[in-house]
Coordinates of C-alpha atoms and ligand atoms in Angstrom, one line a residue:
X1 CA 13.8 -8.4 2.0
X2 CA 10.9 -10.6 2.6
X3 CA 11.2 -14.2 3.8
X4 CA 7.1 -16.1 2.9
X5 CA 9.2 -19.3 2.4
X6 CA 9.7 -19.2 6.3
X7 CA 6.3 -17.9 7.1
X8 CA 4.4 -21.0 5.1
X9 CA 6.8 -23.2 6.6
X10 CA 5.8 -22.1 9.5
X11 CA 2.0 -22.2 8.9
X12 CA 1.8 -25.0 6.5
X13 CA -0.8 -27.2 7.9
X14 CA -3.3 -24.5 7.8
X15 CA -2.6 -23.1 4.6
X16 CA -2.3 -26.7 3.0
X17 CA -5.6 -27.6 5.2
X18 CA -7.1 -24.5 3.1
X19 CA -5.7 -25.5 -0.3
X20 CA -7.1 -29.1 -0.2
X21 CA -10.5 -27.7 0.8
X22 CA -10.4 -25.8 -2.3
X23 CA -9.6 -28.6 -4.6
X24 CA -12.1 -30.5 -2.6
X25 CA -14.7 -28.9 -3.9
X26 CA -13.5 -27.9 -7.0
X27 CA -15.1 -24.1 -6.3
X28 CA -12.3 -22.6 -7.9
X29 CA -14.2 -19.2 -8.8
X30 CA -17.1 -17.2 -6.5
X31 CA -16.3 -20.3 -3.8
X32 CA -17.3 -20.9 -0.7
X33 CA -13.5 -19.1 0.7
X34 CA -13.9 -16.3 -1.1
X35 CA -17.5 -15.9 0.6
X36 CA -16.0 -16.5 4.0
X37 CA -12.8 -13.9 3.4
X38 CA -14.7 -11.5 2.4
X39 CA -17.0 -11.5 5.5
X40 CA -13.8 -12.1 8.1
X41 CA -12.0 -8.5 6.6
X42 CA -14.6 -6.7 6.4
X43 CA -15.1 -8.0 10.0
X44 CA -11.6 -7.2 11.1
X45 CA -11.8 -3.8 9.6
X46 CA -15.0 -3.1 10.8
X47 CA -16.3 -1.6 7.2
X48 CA -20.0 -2.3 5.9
X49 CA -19.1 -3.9 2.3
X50 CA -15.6 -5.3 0.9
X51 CA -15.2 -6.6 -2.4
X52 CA -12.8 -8.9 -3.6
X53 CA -11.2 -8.3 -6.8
X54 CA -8.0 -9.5 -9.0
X55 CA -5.5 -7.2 -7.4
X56 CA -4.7 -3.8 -5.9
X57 CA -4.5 -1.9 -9.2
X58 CA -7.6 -3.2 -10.7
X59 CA -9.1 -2.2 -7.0
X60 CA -7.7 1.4 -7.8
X61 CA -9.5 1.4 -11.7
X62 CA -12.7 -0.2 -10.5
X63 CA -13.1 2.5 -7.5
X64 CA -12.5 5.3 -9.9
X65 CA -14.6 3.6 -12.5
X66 CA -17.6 3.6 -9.6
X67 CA -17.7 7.5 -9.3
X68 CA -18.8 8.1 -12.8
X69 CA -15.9 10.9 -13.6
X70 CA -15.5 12.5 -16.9
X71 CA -13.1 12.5 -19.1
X72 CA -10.2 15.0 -18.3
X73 CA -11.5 15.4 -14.6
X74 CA -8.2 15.6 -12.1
X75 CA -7.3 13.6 -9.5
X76 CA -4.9 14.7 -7.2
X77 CA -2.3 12.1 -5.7
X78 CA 0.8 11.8 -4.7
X79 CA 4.3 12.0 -6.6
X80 CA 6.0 9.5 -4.2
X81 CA 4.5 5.8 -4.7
X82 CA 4.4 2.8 -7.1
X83 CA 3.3 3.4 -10.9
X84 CA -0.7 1.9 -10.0
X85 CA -2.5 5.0 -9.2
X86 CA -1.0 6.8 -12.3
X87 CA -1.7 4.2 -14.5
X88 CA -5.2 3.6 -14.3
X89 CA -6.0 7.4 -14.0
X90 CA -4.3 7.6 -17.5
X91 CA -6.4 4.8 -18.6
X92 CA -9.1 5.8 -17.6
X93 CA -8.6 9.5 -19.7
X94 CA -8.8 11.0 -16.1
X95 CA -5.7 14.0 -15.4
X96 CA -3.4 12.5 -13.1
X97 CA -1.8 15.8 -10.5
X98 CA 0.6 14.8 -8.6
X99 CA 1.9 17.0 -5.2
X100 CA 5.0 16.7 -3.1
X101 CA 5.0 14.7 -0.1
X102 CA 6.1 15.1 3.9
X103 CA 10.2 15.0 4.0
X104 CA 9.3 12.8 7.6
X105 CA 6.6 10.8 6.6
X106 CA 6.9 10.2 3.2
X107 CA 3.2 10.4 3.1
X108 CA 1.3 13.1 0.7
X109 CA 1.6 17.1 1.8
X110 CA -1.9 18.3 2.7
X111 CA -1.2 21.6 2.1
X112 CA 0.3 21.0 -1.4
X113 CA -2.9 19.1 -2.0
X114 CA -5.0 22.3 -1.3
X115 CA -2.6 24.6 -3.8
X116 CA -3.4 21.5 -6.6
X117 CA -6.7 22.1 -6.5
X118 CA -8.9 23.8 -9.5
X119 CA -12.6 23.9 -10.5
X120 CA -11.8 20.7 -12.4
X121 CA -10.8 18.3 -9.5
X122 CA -12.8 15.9 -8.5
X123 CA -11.0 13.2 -6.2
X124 CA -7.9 13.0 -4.2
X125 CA -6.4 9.8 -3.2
X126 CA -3.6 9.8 -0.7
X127 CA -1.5 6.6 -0.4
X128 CA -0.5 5.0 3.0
X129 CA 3.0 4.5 2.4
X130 CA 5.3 2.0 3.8
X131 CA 2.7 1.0 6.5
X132 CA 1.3 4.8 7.8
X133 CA -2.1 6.2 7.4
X134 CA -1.1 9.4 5.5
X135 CA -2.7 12.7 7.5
X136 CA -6.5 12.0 6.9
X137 CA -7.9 14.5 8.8
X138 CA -6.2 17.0 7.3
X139 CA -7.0 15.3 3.5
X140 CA -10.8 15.0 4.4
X141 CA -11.1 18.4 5.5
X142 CA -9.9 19.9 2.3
X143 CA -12.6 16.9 0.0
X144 CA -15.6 18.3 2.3
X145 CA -14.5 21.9 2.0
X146 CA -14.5 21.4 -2.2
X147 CA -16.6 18.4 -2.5
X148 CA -14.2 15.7 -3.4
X149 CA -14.1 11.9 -3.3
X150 CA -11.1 10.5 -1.6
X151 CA -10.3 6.8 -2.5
X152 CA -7.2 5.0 -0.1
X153 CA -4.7 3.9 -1.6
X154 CA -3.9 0.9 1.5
X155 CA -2.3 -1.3 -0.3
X156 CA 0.7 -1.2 2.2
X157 CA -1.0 -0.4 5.4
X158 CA -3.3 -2.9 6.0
X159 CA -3.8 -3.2 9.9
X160 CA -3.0 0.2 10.6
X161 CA -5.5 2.5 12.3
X162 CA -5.8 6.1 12.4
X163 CA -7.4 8.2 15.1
X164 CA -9.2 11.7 14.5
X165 CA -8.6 14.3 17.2
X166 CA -12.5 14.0 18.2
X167 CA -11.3 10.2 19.1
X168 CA -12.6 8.9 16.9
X169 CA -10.7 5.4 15.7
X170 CA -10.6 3.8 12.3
X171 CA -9.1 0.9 10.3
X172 CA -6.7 2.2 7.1
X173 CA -9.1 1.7 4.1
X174 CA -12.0 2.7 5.6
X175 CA -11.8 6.4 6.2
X176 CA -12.5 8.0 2.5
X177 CA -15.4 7.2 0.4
X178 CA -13.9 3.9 -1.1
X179 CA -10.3 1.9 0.1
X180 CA -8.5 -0.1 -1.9
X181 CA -6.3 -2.6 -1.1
X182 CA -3.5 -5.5 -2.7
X183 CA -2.9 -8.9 -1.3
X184 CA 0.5 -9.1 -3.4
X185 CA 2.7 -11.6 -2.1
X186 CA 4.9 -9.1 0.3
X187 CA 2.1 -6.9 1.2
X188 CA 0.9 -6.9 5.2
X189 CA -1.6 -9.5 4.3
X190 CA -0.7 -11.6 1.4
X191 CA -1.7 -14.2 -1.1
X192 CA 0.5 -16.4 -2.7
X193 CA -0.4 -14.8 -6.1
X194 CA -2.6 -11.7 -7.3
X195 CA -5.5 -10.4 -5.2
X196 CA -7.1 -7.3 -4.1
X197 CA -10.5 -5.8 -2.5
X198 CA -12.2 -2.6 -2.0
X199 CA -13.9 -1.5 1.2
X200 CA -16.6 0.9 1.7
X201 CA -19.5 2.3 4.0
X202 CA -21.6 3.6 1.0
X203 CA -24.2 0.9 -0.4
X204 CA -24.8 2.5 -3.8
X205 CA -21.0 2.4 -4.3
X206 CA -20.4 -1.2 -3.3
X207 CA -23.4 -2.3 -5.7
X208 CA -21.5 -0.4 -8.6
X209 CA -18.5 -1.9 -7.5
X210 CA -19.6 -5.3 -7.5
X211 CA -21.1 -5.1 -10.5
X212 CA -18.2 -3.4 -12.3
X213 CA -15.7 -6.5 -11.2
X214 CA -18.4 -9.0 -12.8
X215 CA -18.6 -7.2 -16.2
X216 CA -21.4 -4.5 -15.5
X217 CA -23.9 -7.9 -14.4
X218 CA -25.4 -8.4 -11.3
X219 CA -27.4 -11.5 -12.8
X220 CA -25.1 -13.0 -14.9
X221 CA -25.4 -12.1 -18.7
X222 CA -27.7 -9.1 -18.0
X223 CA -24.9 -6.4 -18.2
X224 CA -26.3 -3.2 -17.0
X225 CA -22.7 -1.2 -17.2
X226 CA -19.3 -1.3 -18.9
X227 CA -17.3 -3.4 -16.5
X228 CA -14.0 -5.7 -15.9
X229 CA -13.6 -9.0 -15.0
X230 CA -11.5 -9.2 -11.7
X231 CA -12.1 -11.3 -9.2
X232 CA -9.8 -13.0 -6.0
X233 CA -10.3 -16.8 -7.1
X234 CA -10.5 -19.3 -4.4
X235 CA -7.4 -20.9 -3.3
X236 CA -6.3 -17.4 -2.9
X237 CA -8.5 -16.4 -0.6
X238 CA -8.7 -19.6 1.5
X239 CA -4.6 -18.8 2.0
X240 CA -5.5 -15.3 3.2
X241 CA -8.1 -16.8 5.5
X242 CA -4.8 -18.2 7.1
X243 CA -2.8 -14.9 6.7
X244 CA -5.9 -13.0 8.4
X245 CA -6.1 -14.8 11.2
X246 CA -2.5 -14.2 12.0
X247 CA -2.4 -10.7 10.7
X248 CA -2.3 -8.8 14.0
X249 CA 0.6 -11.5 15.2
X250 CA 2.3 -10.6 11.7
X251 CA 2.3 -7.2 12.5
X252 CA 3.6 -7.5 15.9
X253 CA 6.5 -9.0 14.7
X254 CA 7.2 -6.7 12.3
X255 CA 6.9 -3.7 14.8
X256 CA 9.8 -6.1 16.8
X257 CA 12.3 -5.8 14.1
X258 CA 11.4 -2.0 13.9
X259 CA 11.9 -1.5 17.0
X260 CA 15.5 -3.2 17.2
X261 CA 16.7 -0.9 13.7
X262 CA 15.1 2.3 15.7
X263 CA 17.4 1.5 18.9
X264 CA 20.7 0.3 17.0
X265 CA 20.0 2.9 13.7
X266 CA 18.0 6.0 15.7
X267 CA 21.1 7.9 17.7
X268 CA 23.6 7.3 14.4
X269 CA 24.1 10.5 12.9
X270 CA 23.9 10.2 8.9
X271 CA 20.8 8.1 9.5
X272 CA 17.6 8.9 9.8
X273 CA 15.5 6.2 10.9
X274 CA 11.9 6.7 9.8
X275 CA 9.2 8.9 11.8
X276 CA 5.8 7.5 13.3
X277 CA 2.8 10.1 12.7
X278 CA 1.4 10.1 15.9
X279 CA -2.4 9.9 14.8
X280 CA -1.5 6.6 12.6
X281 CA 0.4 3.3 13.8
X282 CA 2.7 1.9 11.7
X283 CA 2.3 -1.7 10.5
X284 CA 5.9 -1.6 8.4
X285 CA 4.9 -2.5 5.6
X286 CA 8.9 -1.1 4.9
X287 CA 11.6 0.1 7.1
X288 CA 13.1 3.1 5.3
X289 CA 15.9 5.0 6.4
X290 CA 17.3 8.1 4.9
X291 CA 20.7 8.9 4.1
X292 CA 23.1 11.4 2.5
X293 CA 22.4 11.4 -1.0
X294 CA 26.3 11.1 -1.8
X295 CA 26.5 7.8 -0.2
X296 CA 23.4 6.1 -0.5
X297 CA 24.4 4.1 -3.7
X298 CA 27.9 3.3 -2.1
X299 CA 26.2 2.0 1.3
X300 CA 23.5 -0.1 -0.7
X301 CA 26.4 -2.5 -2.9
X302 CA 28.6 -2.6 0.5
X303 CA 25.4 -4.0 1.7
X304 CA 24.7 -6.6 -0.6
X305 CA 28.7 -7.7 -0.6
X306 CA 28.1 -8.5 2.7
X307 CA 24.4 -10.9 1.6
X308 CA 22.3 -7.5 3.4
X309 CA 19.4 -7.4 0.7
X310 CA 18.5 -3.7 0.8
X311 CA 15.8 -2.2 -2.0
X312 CA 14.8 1.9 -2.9
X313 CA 11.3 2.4 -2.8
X314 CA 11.2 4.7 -5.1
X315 CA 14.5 5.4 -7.2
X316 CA 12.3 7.8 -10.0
X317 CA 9.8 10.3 -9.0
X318 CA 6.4 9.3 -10.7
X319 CA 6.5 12.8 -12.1
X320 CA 10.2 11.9 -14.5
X321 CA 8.9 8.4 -15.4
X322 CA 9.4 8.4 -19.2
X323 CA 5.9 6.4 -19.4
X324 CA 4.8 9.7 -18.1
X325 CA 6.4 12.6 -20.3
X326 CA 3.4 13.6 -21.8
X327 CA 2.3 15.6 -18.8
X328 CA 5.3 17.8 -19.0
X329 CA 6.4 17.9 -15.7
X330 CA 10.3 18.6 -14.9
X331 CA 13.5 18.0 -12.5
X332 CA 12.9 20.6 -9.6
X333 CA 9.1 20.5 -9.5
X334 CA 9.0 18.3 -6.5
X335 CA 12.2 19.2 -4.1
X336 CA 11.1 16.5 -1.7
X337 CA 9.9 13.7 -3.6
X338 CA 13.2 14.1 -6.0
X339 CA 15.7 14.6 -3.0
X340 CA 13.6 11.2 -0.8
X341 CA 14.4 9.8 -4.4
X342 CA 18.2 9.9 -4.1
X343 CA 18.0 9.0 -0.5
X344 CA 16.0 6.2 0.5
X345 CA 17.1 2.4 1.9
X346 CA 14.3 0.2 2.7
X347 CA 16.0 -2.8 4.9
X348 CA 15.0 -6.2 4.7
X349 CA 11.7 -6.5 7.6
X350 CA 9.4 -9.9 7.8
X351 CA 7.6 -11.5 10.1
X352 CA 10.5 -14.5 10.2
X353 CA 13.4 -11.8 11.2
X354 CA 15.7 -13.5 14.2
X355 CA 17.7 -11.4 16.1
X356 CA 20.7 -12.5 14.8
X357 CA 19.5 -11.6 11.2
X358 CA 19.1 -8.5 12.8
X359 CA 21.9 -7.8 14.6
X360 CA 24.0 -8.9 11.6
X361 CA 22.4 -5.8 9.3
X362 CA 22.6 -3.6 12.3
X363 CA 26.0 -4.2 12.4
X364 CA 27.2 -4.3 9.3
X365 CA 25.4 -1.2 8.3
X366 CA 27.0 0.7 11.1
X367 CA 30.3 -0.3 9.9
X368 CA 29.7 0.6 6.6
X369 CA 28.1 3.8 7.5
X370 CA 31.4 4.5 9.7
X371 CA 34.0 4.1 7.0
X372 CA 32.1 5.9 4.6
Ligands
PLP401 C1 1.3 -2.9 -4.6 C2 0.7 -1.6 -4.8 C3 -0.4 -1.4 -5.7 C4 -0.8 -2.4 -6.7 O1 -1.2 -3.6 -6.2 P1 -1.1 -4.9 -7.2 O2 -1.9 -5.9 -6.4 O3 0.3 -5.3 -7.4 O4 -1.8 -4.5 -8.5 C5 -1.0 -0.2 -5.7 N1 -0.6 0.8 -4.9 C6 0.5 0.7 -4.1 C7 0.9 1.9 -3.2 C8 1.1 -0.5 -4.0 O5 2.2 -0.6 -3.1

């Protein structure tokens, strides 16, 4: 699906440059890199204060930890993602309500977000799926209509922008009150471990932040809060000092390999290649395609037989996940999310893709499709 073998290959004196530094100095925690990163992404995404932390879900728990909600307040987010944003809502004794998401987008329903809403909400965060900036406009309407927070989930969009109708244009991450992020191994800008960061404009809320990654202290062992410790350590970041500087050539090449499935998938009926929201780019983070629920499964082991990794982001609705019983939801509640469920194929896209890697899954999947 991904190939990072390929890409440090292909950047290895840099990265290896970065790594030795590291040792060098021995600054294996709060080093010198880490200071540097930070200061280059906040740079590149033109937000006011980033903060490093461990990883993308503890950016997620330390952002809702940061607004001071109550126990049993409710969160609204969407039923089509990864198991993170759940999780620490749950944690955190917080009411997870999950809404349906755009059939074409896969990115959460604005309007279901407005029927979720009850005198006990207090946040909403939407998730940029696959590489799109869900419809913000829309989402930050509805928060500054009832006077909600709204916390990005960007873990797979980093890089993308999104433009308001006034013209207005904005990095992905630093459009709500806080943005959180992952540096995951096969995220758009990576690490070769765990890492994470938060971004906002708001001072108060990057002090609490910071404080809450470095246990509640902002001189150390004077603890004014309950906090974590999560932090990026330093070999990390001084790889995704590397990664950054090539991020917008990374996501060029990804938008190539898109590109090629759009043309050879697009015009095939029985797929449905996937739609760009036209006040987000797309940074494809994932390619997914949709097709008929009835052969999905079939097409995804012919796939494989032929050496065509192919992956379904996401075979269970977050809403029928046994870990999440408890809040009583059932089969039917979410018609799109469950149908997307039985009908998504993410193909393999990576900043090493040739064209003949290319061709041969265009191909092949064609085939397939045709004798299905
Ligand atoms: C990867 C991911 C996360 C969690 O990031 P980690 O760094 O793995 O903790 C959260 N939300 C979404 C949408 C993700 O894709």
């Amino acid at each position: 699906m991904v190939d990072i073998r390929s890409q440090y290959l292909r950047l290895q004196p840099d990265i290896d440059k970065g790594i030795a530094e590291v040792l060098d100095t021995a600054a294996f925690i709060k080093g010198p890199a880490v200071k540097e990163f930070r200061a280059e992404l906040a740079d590149y995404l033109g937000v006011p204060y980033l903060i490093p932390c461990a990883n993308g879900t503890d950016a997620l728990q330390v952002a809702l930890m940061a607004l001071n909600l109550q126990a049993g307040d409710e969160v609204i987010t969407t039923n089509f993602t990864f198991i993170s944003t759940v999780e620490v809502l749950v944690l955190l004794r917080l009411k997870p309500i999950l809404v349906d998401v755009d059939p074409l987008t896969f990115n959460i329903d604005p309007n279901k977000i407005r029927e979720a809403i009850t005198p006990r909400t207090k946040a909403i965060i939407p998730v940029h799926l696959f590489g799109q900036p869900a419809d913000m406009e829309s989402i930050q309407e509805i928060a500054g209509d009832h006077g909600l927070f709204v916390i990005e989930d960007n873990a797979q969009s980093l890089g993308a922008s999104y433009s308001y109708q006034d013209g207005t244009c904005k990095m992905a991450g630093t459009l709500g009150n806080i943005g959180t992020t992952s540096f995951f191994p096969t995220k758009p800008l990576a690490c070769y471990g765990d890492g994470g960061a938060l971004m906002t404009a708001d001072p108060h809320l990057a002090e609490t932040m910071e404080m809450i990654i470095n246990h509640g202290a902002k001189v150390k062992y004077h603890h004014e809060i309950i906090g974590v410790n999560s932090r990026l350590d330093s070999i990390q970041a001084a790889i995704l000092r590397v990664n950054l500087r090539n991020l917008d050539d990374f996501i060029d090449r990804r938008r190539k390999v898109a590109a090629v499935y759009n043309q050879r998938l697009g015009s095939r009926p029985g797929i449905k290649i996937p739609v760009t929201d036209q006040k987000g780019t797309h940074v494809y983070h994932q390619y997914t395609i949709q097709l008929d629920p009835e052969v999905r499964d079939s097409v995804q082991s012919k796939l494989s037989l032929k050496g065509i990794p192919s992956i379904i982001y996401y075979p269970v609705p977050l809403s029928l996940q046994k870990a999440f019983n408890f809040a009583g939801y059932r089969q039917g509640d979410f018609p799109v999310t469950e149908n997307l469920c039985k009908s998504v194929l993410s193909l393999p896209i990576h900043t090493e893709m040739d064209s003949e890697q290319m061709d041969y899954i265009c191909t092949n999947l064609l085939n397939i499709i045709d004798h299905e």
